[in-house]
Short mmCIF file of C-alpha atoms and ligand atoms in Angstrom, two decimals:
data_model
loop_
_atom_site.label_atom_id
_atom_site.label_comp_id
_atom_site.label_asym_id
_atom_site.label_seq_id
_atom_site.Cartn_x
_atom_site.Cartn_y
_atom_site.Cartn_z
CA MET B 1475 0.02 0.01 -0.30
CA GLN B 1476 2.91 2.18 0.30
CA ALA B 1477 2.60 5.13 -2.20
CA LYS B 1478 5.23 5.17 -4.75
CA GLY B 1479 4.27 8.37 -6.65
CA GLY B 1480 2.99 11.57 -5.24
CA ILE B 1481 4.86 13.81 -3.06
CA MET B 1482 7.45 11.43 -2.13
CA ALA B 1483 8.48 10.48 -5.86
CA GLY B 1484 10.65 13.41 -5.54
CA LEU B 1485 12.31 12.89 -2.07
CA TYR B 1486 12.96 9.37 -2.08
CA LYS B 1487 16.21 8.66 -4.43
CA GLU B 1488 17.87 5.33 -5.36
CA GLU B 1489 19.95 5.28 -2.30
CA HIS B 1490 16.99 5.52 -0.19
CA HIS B 1491 15.64 2.45 -1.90
CA ILE B 1492 18.96 0.63 -1.61
CA PHE B 1493 19.11 1.55 2.20
CA ARG B 1494 15.59 0.07 2.57
CA GLU B 1495 16.30 -3.41 1.27
CA SER B 1496 19.65 -3.63 3.29
CA PHE B 1497 17.80 -2.42 6.50
CA ARG B 1498 14.97 -5.00 5.60
CA ARG B 1499 17.53 -7.73 5.38
CA PHE B 1500 19.01 -6.69 8.75
CA VAL B 1501 15.74 -6.83 10.48
CA ASP B 1502 14.81 -10.43 9.03
CA ARG B 1503 18.37 -11.52 9.93
CA GLU B 1504 19.02 -9.52 13.70
CA VAL B 1505 15.57 -8.90 14.86
CA VAL B 1506 12.57 -11.19 13.46
CA PRO B 1507 13.99 -14.25 14.84
CA HIS B 1508 14.77 -13.00 18.66
CA ILE B 1509 11.00 -11.16 19.24
CA ASP B 1510 9.70 -14.03 20.74
CA SER B 1511 12.34 -14.66 22.91
CA TRP B 1512 12.39 -10.85 23.65
CA GLU B 1513 8.77 -10.52 24.17
CA GLU B 1514 9.18 -13.56 27.08
CA LYS B 1515 11.96 -11.78 28.69
CA GLY B 1516 9.96 -8.40 28.69
CA ILE B 1517 13.08 -6.70 27.14
CA VAL B 1518 15.15 -6.52 23.99
CA SER B 1519 18.62 -7.89 24.19
CA ARG B 1520 21.50 -5.10 24.22
CA VAL B 1521 23.09 -7.38 21.36
CA ALA B 1522 20.28 -5.92 18.91
CA TRP B 1523 21.19 -2.40 19.88
CA ARG B 1524 24.81 -2.78 19.14
CA ALA B 1525 24.19 -4.47 15.90
CA MET B 1526 22.06 -1.66 15.08
CA GLY B 1527 24.78 0.48 16.06
CA GLU B 1528 27.58 -1.17 14.29
CA ALA B 1529 25.29 -1.43 10.79
CA GLY B 1530 24.97 2.68 11.43
CA PHE B 1531 20.98 2.20 11.74
CA LEU B 1532 21.08 4.30 14.82
CA CYS B 1533 20.92 7.98 14.63
CA PRO B 1534 21.86 7.79 10.95
CA TRP B 1535 21.15 11.68 10.90
CA LEU B 1536 23.96 12.75 13.20
CA PRO B 1537 26.80 14.51 11.66
CA GLU B 1538 29.85 12.45 11.18
CA GLU B 1539 31.72 13.85 14.07
CA TYR B 1540 29.30 12.85 16.28
CA GLY B 1541 29.18 9.04 15.07
CA GLY B 1542 26.60 9.30 12.59
CA SER B 1543 26.41 9.54 8.71
CA GLY B 1544 24.76 12.96 8.31
CA ALA B 1545 21.69 11.07 6.67
CA ASP B 1546 18.59 12.94 5.86
CA PHE B 1547 15.25 12.17 7.63
CA LEU B 1548 13.91 9.47 5.33
CA TYR B 1549 16.67 7.11 6.58
CA SER B 1550 14.86 7.68 9.85
CA VAL B 1551 11.45 7.03 8.39
CA ILE B 1552 12.62 4.22 6.62
CA ILE B 1553 13.92 2.74 9.78
CA ALA B 1554 10.74 3.14 11.83
CA GLU B 1555 8.50 1.77 8.96
CA GLU B 1556 10.56 -1.36 8.55
CA LEU B 1557 10.63 -2.17 12.15
CA ALA B 1558 7.05 -1.31 12.39
CA LYS B 1559 6.21 -3.31 9.42
CA ALA B 1560 8.21 -6.51 10.78
CA GLY B 1561 6.11 -6.22 14.33
CA ALA B 1562 9.23 -5.18 15.98
CA VAL B 1563 8.02 -1.74 17.51
CA SER B 1564 9.17 -2.69 20.81
CA LEU B 1565 12.64 -2.22 19.54
CA MET B 1566 12.35 1.48 20.38
CA ALA B 1567 15.60 2.58 17.87
CA PRO B 1568 13.20 5.42 16.45
CA LEU B 1569 12.71 6.72 20.18
CA HIS B 1570 16.43 6.45 20.75
CA SER B 1571 17.56 8.04 17.30
CA ASP B 1572 14.78 10.57 16.34
CA ILE B 1573 13.21 11.69 19.76
CA VAL B 1574 15.86 11.64 22.46
CA ALA B 1575 19.15 11.93 20.68
CA PRO B 1576 17.89 15.25 19.06
CA TYR B 1577 17.44 16.98 22.40
CA LEU B 1578 21.32 16.21 23.03
CA ALA B 1579 21.89 17.32 19.62
CA ALA B 1580 20.08 20.45 19.61
CA LEU B 1581 20.53 21.39 23.51
CA GLY B 1582 23.69 19.96 24.50
CA THR B 1583 27.01 21.82 24.93
CA GLU B 1584 30.03 20.61 23.11
CA GLU B 1585 31.15 18.62 25.75
CA GLN B 1586 27.81 16.86 26.39
CA LYS B 1587 27.58 15.79 22.51
CA ARG B 1588 30.79 14.24 22.58
CA ARG B 1589 30.43 12.56 25.80
CA TRP B 1590 27.20 10.83 24.70
CA LEU B 1591 26.25 11.11 21.14
CA PRO B 1592 28.90 8.86 19.58
CA GLY B 1593 28.01 5.86 22.20
CA ALA B 1594 24.26 6.53 21.30
CA ALA B 1595 25.11 6.15 17.59
CA ARG B 1596 26.90 2.78 18.33
CA GLY B 1597 24.18 1.72 20.45
CA GLU B 1598 26.57 1.45 23.83
CA ILE B 1599 24.35 4.35 25.31
CA ILE B 1600 20.83 3.78 25.19
CA LEU B 1601 18.45 6.87 25.56
CA ALA B 1602 15.01 7.44 27.27
CA VAL B 1603 13.17 10.64 28.22
CA ALA B 1604 11.36 10.79 31.07
CA MET B 1605 8.68 13.23 31.31
CA THR B 1606 5.52 11.10 32.73
CA GLU B 1607 4.88 10.81 36.77
CA PRO B 1608 2.30 8.56 38.36
CA ASN B 1609 0.43 11.62 39.40
CA THR B 1610 0.54 13.56 35.88
CA GLY B 1611 1.02 12.45 32.11
CA SER B 1612 -1.02 14.72 30.05
CA ASP B 1613 -0.72 17.71 32.17
CA LEU B 1614 3.18 17.86 31.92
CA ALA B 1615 3.55 21.67 33.37
CA ALA B 1616 2.34 19.70 36.63
CA ILE B 1617 5.45 17.38 37.22
CA ARG B 1618 6.52 17.18 40.65
CA THR B 1619 9.89 15.44 40.50
CA ARG B 1620 12.16 18.00 41.98
CA ALA B 1621 16.13 18.99 41.46
CA GLU B 1622 17.71 21.09 43.93
CA LYS B 1623 21.19 22.65 43.25
CA ASP B 1624 24.00 21.61 45.99
CA GLY B 1625 27.17 22.85 45.36
CA ASP B 1626 28.43 21.30 41.93
CA PHE B 1627 25.41 18.93 41.95
CA TRP B 1628 21.51 18.52 40.92
CA VAL B 1629 19.98 16.42 43.76
CA ILE B 1630 16.88 14.77 42.13
CA ASN B 1631 13.93 13.51 44.23
CA GLY B 1632 10.93 12.00 42.58
CA GLN B 1633 9.31 9.14 40.51
CA LYS B 1634 8.58 8.67 36.72
CA THR B 1635 6.47 6.18 35.21
CA PHE B 1636 5.77 4.37 31.78
CA ILE B 1637 9.31 5.33 30.66
CA SER B 1638 10.09 3.71 27.32
CA ASN B 1639 13.52 1.92 27.22
CA GLY B 1640 13.44 2.44 31.01
CA ILE B 1641 15.67 -0.58 32.19
CA LEU B 1642 18.21 -0.42 29.10
CA ALA B 1643 18.67 3.25 29.72
CA ASP B 1644 22.07 4.28 29.96
CA LEU B 1645 21.12 7.94 29.71
CA VAL B 1646 17.79 9.33 30.53
CA ILE B 1647 16.79 13.01 30.16
CA VAL B 1648 14.69 13.75 33.00
CA ALA B 1649 12.12 16.59 33.35
CA CYS B 1650 12.31 17.97 36.90
CA ARG B 1651 11.04 20.99 38.74
CA THR B 1652 13.94 23.53 39.46
CA GLY B 1653 11.59 26.25 40.08
CA SER B 1654 9.21 26.76 43.01
CA PRO B 1655 6.13 24.26 43.51
CA ASP B 1656 3.61 26.43 41.67
CA SER B 1657 6.13 27.60 38.66
CA GLY B 1658 4.32 25.53 36.26
CA ALA B 1659 5.56 25.42 32.73
CA LYS B 1660 7.98 28.07 33.78
CA GLY B 1661 10.06 26.14 36.40
CA ILE B 1662 11.01 22.92 34.63
CA SER B 1663 14.38 21.94 33.45
CA LEU B 1664 15.83 18.74 31.56
CA ILE B 1665 18.72 17.13 33.58
CA CYS B 1666 20.50 14.20 32.21
CA VAL B 1667 20.90 10.99 34.74
CA GLU B 1668 23.43 8.49 33.67
CA ARG B 1669 23.37 4.95 34.39
CA GLY B 1670 24.94 4.33 37.87
CA ALA B 1671 24.27 7.91 39.37
CA PRO B 1672 24.03 7.53 43.02
CA GLY B 1673 20.15 7.49 43.93
CA PHE B 1674 18.93 6.49 40.76
CA HIS B 1675 17.09 3.26 40.81
CA ARG B 1676 14.85 1.43 38.41
CA GLY B 1677 11.35 0.38 39.63
CA ARG B 1678 9.26 -2.33 38.01
CA ASN B 1679 9.76 -3.34 34.20
CA LEU B 1680 5.95 -2.97 33.97
CA LYS B 1681 3.84 -5.69 32.73
CA LYS B 1682 1.44 -4.32 29.57
CA MET B 1683 -1.13 -5.39 27.53
CA GLY B 1684 1.17 -5.36 24.52
CA LEU B 1685 4.49 -4.34 23.42
CA HIS B 1686 5.77 -7.20 25.57
CA ALA B 1687 9.46 -6.63 24.40
CA GLN B 1688 9.70 -3.07 25.19
CA ASP B 1689 11.00 -2.22 28.88
CA THR B 1690 8.76 0.33 29.83
CA ALA B 1691 9.58 0.88 33.33
CA GLU B 1692 9.62 3.01 36.61
CA LEU B 1693 12.25 5.20 37.59
CA ILE B 1694 13.14 6.46 40.99
CA PHE B 1695 15.24 9.30 42.02
CA ASP B 1696 16.08 9.21 45.72
CA GLU B 1697 18.54 12.01 46.56
CA CYS B 1698 19.82 11.15 43.19
CA ARG B 1699 22.98 13.22 42.50
CA VAL B 1700 24.31 14.30 39.10
CA PRO B 1701 27.19 17.09 38.16
CA ALA B 1702 25.76 20.37 37.71
CA GLU B 1703 26.94 20.01 34.15
CA ASN B 1704 24.14 17.42 33.34
CA LEU B 1705 21.70 20.26 32.73
CA LEU B 1706 20.57 20.11 29.07
CA GLY B 1707 19.55 23.54 27.85
CA GLN B 1708 18.86 26.59 29.83
CA LEU B 1709 17.29 26.42 33.20
CA ASN B 1710 13.51 26.53 33.52
CA ARG B 1711 12.90 26.49 29.92
CA GLY B 1712 12.78 22.50 30.11
CA PHE B 1713 9.06 22.76 29.21
CA TYR B 1714 9.56 25.05 26.03
CA HIS B 1715 12.50 22.83 25.02
CA MET B 1716 10.11 19.77 25.25
CA MET B 1717 7.43 21.66 23.06
CA ASP B 1718 10.00 22.35 20.61
CA HIS B 1719 10.56 18.72 19.99
CA LEU B 1720 7.34 17.52 19.88
CA GLN B 1721 6.61 17.87 16.14
CA GLN B 1722 9.24 15.28 15.43
CA GLU B 1723 8.02 12.92 18.45
CA ARG B 1724 4.38 13.19 16.99
CA LEU B 1725 5.61 12.42 13.19
CA MET B 1726 7.56 9.27 14.35
CA ALA B 1727 4.34 8.40 16.10
CA CYS B 1728 2.45 8.94 13.05
CA ILE B 1729 5.19 6.90 10.80
CA MET B 1730 4.69 3.94 13.01
CA ALA B 1731 1.11 3.97 13.39
CA GLN B 1732 0.76 4.17 9.43
CA ALA B 1733 3.18 1.33 8.66
CA MET B 1734 1.58 -0.92 11.12
CA ALA B 1735 -1.84 -0.09 9.47
CA GLU B 1736 -0.20 -0.80 6.07
CA ALA B 1737 1.25 -4.02 7.26
CA MET B 1738 -2.05 -5.12 9.08
CA LEU B 1739 -3.81 -4.36 5.73
CA ALA B 1740 -1.64 -6.31 3.68
CA MET B 1741 -1.31 -9.31 5.87
CA THR B 1742 -5.42 -9.54 6.17
CA ILE B 1743 -6.01 -9.20 2.38
CA GLY B 1744 -3.73 -12.41 1.95
CA TYR B 1745 -5.42 -14.08 4.48
CA ALA B 1746 -9.24 -13.37 3.51
CA ARG B 1747 -8.13 -14.40 -0.08
CA GLY B 1748 -6.89 -17.82 1.22
CA ARG B 1749 -9.36 -18.56 3.75
CA THR B 1750 -12.44 -20.10 2.46
CA ALA B 1751 -16.27 -20.38 4.17
CA PHE B 1752 -19.15 -21.59 2.69
CA GLY B 1753 -17.02 -22.60 -0.51
CA GLN B 1754 -15.79 -19.29 -1.30
CA PRO B 1755 -12.90 -16.92 -0.22
CA ILE B 1756 -13.86 -14.84 2.83
CA ALA B 1757 -12.68 -11.83 1.20
CA SER B 1758 -15.38 -12.36 -1.69
CA PHE B 1759 -18.48 -11.86 0.63
CA GLN B 1760 -19.67 -8.40 -0.32
CA HIS B 1761 -19.83 -7.35 3.43
CA ASN B 1762 -15.98 -8.50 3.92
CA ALA B 1763 -14.60 -7.17 0.41
CA PHE B 1764 -16.33 -3.66 1.30
CA LYS B 1765 -15.03 -3.72 4.88
CA ILE B 1766 -11.37 -4.14 3.03
CA VAL B 1767 -12.10 -1.56 0.70
CA ASP B 1768 -13.21 0.85 3.62
CA MET B 1769 -9.65 -0.04 5.37
CA ALA B 1770 -7.67 0.46 2.20
CA THR B 1771 -9.24 3.97 1.61
CA GLU B 1772 -8.29 5.08 5.20
CA VAL B 1773 -5.11 3.44 5.15
CA THR B 1774 -4.26 5.46 1.55
CA LEU B 1775 -5.88 8.68 3.19
CA GLY B 1776 -3.32 8.21 6.02
CA ARG B 1777 -0.22 7.45 3.82
CA THR B 1778 -0.87 10.64 1.64
CA PHE B 1779 -1.40 12.96 4.68
CA LEU B 1780 1.74 11.11 6.30
CA ASP B 1781 3.87 11.96 3.20
CA ARG B 1782 2.90 15.63 3.17
CA LEU B 1783 3.75 15.69 6.75
CA VAL B 1784 7.25 14.24 6.17
CA ALA B 1785 7.82 16.67 3.46
CA ASP B 1786 6.86 19.53 5.02
CA HIS B 1787 8.74 18.60 8.15
CA MET B 1788 11.75 18.24 6.10
CA ALA B 1789 11.24 21.49 4.44
CA GLY B 1790 11.61 22.89 7.98
CA LYS B 1791 7.77 24.18 8.05
CA ASP B 1792 5.95 24.26 11.52
CA ILE B 1793 3.13 21.46 11.06
CA VAL B 1794 2.47 21.34 14.73
CA THR B 1795 -1.08 21.67 13.84
CA GLU B 1796 -1.42 18.96 11.08
CA VAL B 1797 1.00 16.97 13.01
CA SER B 1798 -1.35 16.96 15.84
CA MET B 1799 -4.46 16.30 13.59
CA GLY B 1800 -2.01 13.40 12.26
CA LYS B 1801 -1.16 11.80 15.23
CA ALA B 1802 -5.08 11.85 16.50
CA TRP B 1803 -6.27 10.43 13.33
CA ILE B 1804 -3.62 7.73 12.03
CA ALA B 1805 -3.32 6.28 15.73
CA GLU B 1806 -6.84 5.86 15.74
CA MET B 1807 -7.27 4.71 12.10
CA ALA B 1808 -4.31 2.30 12.70
CA ASN B 1809 -6.46 0.77 15.66
CA ARG B 1810 -9.78 0.70 13.59
CA VAL B 1811 -7.83 -1.34 11.30
CA ALA B 1812 -6.35 -3.57 13.89
CA TYR B 1813 -9.78 -4.56 15.12
CA GLN B 1814 -11.32 -5.09 11.74
CA CYS B 1815 -8.36 -7.18 10.68
CA VAL B 1816 -8.41 -9.32 13.65
CA GLN B 1817 -12.18 -9.69 12.90
CA LEU B 1818 -11.40 -11.15 9.45
CA HIS B 1819 -8.82 -13.53 10.69
CA GLY B 1820 -11.76 -15.12 12.85
CA GLY B 1821 -10.44 -17.20 15.62
CA TYR B 1822 -6.98 -17.26 14.26
CA GLY B 1823 -6.79 -13.62 14.84
CA TYR B 1824 -6.67 -14.27 18.43
CA MET B 1825 -4.04 -16.91 18.08
CA GLU B 1826 -0.29 -15.62 19.06
CA GLU B 1827 1.00 -17.64 16.04
CA TYR B 1828 -0.80 -15.08 13.72
CA PRO B 1829 1.20 -11.80 13.64
CA ILE B 1830 -2.04 -9.95 13.44
CA SER B 1831 -2.40 -11.03 17.15
CA ARG B 1832 0.85 -8.99 18.17
CA PHE B 1833 0.08 -5.99 15.73
CA TYR B 1834 -3.43 -5.66 17.80
CA ARG B 1835 -2.05 -5.23 21.00
CA ASP B 1836 1.22 -3.34 20.16
CA VAL B 1837 -0.76 -0.46 18.04
CA ARG B 1838 -3.07 0.14 21.02
CA PRO B 1839 -0.66 2.52 22.94
CA ILE B 1840 -0.17 4.55 19.90
CA PRO B 1841 -3.03 6.99 20.59
CA ILE B 1842 -1.94 7.55 24.18
CA PHE B 1843 1.89 8.09 24.11
CA ALA B 1844 3.50 11.09 22.56
CA GLY B 1845 0.23 13.04 23.73
CA THR B 1846 -2.86 11.60 23.66
CA THR B 1847 -5.44 11.83 21.04
CA GLU B 1848 -7.49 14.10 23.22
CA ILE B 1849 -4.40 16.30 23.90
CA MET B 1850 -3.70 16.24 20.05
CA LYS B 1851 -7.27 17.67 19.77
CA LEU B 1852 -6.62 20.26 22.32
CA ILE B 1853 -3.94 21.32 20.67
CA VAL B 1854 -5.64 21.82 17.22
CA ALA B 1855 -8.82 23.31 18.91
CA LYS B 1856 -6.25 26.14 20.40
CA ARG B 1857 -4.67 26.51 17.17
CA LEU B 1858 -8.05 27.04 15.71
CA GLN B 1859 -8.58 29.64 18.09
CA LEU B 1860 -11.75 27.53 19.35
CA ILE B 1861 -10.64 27.32 22.98
C1 LIG G 309 3.64 2.10 26.14
C2 LIG G 309 3.84 3.20 26.60
C3 LIG G 309 4.92 4.05 26.92
C4 LIG G 309 5.29 5.28 27.20
N1 LIG G 309 6.52 6.07 27.16
C5 LIG G 309 6.75 6.93 27.77
C6 LIG G 309 8.27 7.60 27.78
O1 LIG G 309 9.01 6.85 27.20
N2 LIG G 309 8.53 8.79 28.34
C7 LIG G 309 7.28 9.32 29.03
O2 LIG G 309 7.69 10.51 29.53
N3 LIG G 309 6.21 8.71 29.07
C8 LIG G 309 5.84 7.83 28.24
N4 LIG G 309 4.67 7.18 28.29
C9 LIG G 309 3.77 7.91 28.99
C10 LIG G 309 2.48 8.49 28.06
O3 LIG G 309 3.12 9.88 27.45
C11 LIG G 309 1.38 8.98 29.10
O4 LIG G 309 0.54 8.06 29.50
C12 LIG G 309 0.42 9.87 28.39
O5 LIG G 309 0.94 11.27 27.98
C13 LIG G 309 -1.02 10.09 28.95
O6 LIG G 309 -0.80 10.46 30.38
P1 LIG G 309 -1.59 9.75 31.67
O7 LIG G 309 -1.12 8.27 31.36
O8 LIG G 309 -0.86 10.02 33.07
O9 LIG G 309 -3.00 10.00 31.46
P2 LIG G 309 -3.75 11.08 31.96
O10 LIG G 309 -3.42 12.62 31.72
O11 LIG G 309 -4.39 10.97 33.28
O12 LIG G 309 -5.07 11.00 30.96
C14 LIG G 309 -6.26 9.93 31.29
C15 LIG G 309 -7.28 10.25 30.29
O13 LIG G 309 -7.75 11.74 30.10
C16 LIG G 309 -7.78 12.35 29.06
N5 LIG G 309 -7.11 13.76 29.57
C17 LIG G 309 -6.32 14.27 30.10
N6 LIG G 309 -6.60 15.69 30.06
C18 LIG G 309 -7.45 16.10 29.22
C19 LIG G 309 -8.08 17.17 28.82
N7 LIG G 309 -7.58 18.35 29.00
N8 LIG G 309 -9.06 17.21 27.92
C20 LIG G 309 -9.67 15.86 27.45
N9 LIG G 309 -9.06 14.96 27.81
C21 LIG G 309 -8.08 14.78 28.94
C22 LIG G 309 -6.39 11.66 28.20
O14 LIG G 309 -6.69 11.88 26.84
C23 LIG G 309 -6.61 10.33 28.79
O15 LIG G 309 -7.38 9.76 27.86
C24 LIG G 309 4.13 6.09 27.72
C25 LIG G 309 2.99 5.46 27.71
C26 LIG G 309 2.58 4.27 27.21
C27 LIG G 309 1.60 3.55 27.50
#
């Protein structure tokens, strides 16, 4: 279902197609055979992260001096799409490469960039970003995890939850309150906490409905001490730094959801053509054919919109309104598709041995993370000056 022409025809070059083929082979060899075992263990092996790094599949956009290859954003799109299509969204390389590393590259001092980015590109320093707390998620300005200055150190106290890569992470960008308790958005700073920092503890690797191989975890900061120079960006500007990065974060979520919708539709069309009932393929019952047509239409609409978002993002445009619309619509669309695809598989759709079952579970959190569907609509409503 992936559009070959249209807006992307002028952006994708021969080298992108070659890269896609080579990454697909890598995923078939290094990722797909291990997914079941990672799901059982609740975590992806570090070996896979290092293999991704060695092959140049982490942070490909970073300049060479920081360990990348200066690749354009389409390489990140390809990696996110191919992982999603392979049913491997639990390997959250796109979060590491295209959501967290950009904070370091954009806000880091030269010293911070040299210290962390090459290791991130090699897959030796796995990255996470910790905003959500047990008492606040959507209302980011209400976070309570506190960081106080003590000489040359920050002392952090508080708890974060639902943090992707939370167990594996070697470096976590933590949103902390550095202003007064009632300072809201104006009193938040970003502080980098490294594995081994005194007082930095991992909580539970949370048991989830899906994404079973993803180490979504609790993080606890108990008199956690990190050097003062681990402040990332400007003091008390953390909320605005996060807002600046949400366009790409939400675009990555759209890319993941769209690729999953395309994969689910393709596998379901194949299944529905081959499965017979009452002496005919189940796809040929008009009800099912029309259901598939409706899904194909929505998936094509999603692809067309997403391609425009990617092109506009690459052109440096402010697409916060459109990307918020896209995050809300594409994530919900992918879930509608997941529901109907399981239904078309009948009982087999509910069985682990059929990939649709994992896709159904794994696509569910996309309308929740990176800003819920409701928060996306709130942003659009504000931008349309409705509220
Ligand atoms: C798999 C997974 C991975 C995650 N990874 C990370 C991560 O790496 N880092 C991180 O910081 N966080 C992460 N999160 C957390 C995620 O960002 C939050 O769960 C999300 O922002 C929602 O916050 P909440 O869970 O506190 O829900 P709440 O904010 O309590 O919201 C509950 C419900 O109320 C709705 N709601 C809230 N406010 C409004 C409003 N004003 N108007 C209308 N409806 C509203 C919400 O849309 C939602 O439906 C992850 C979550 C999941 C499930």
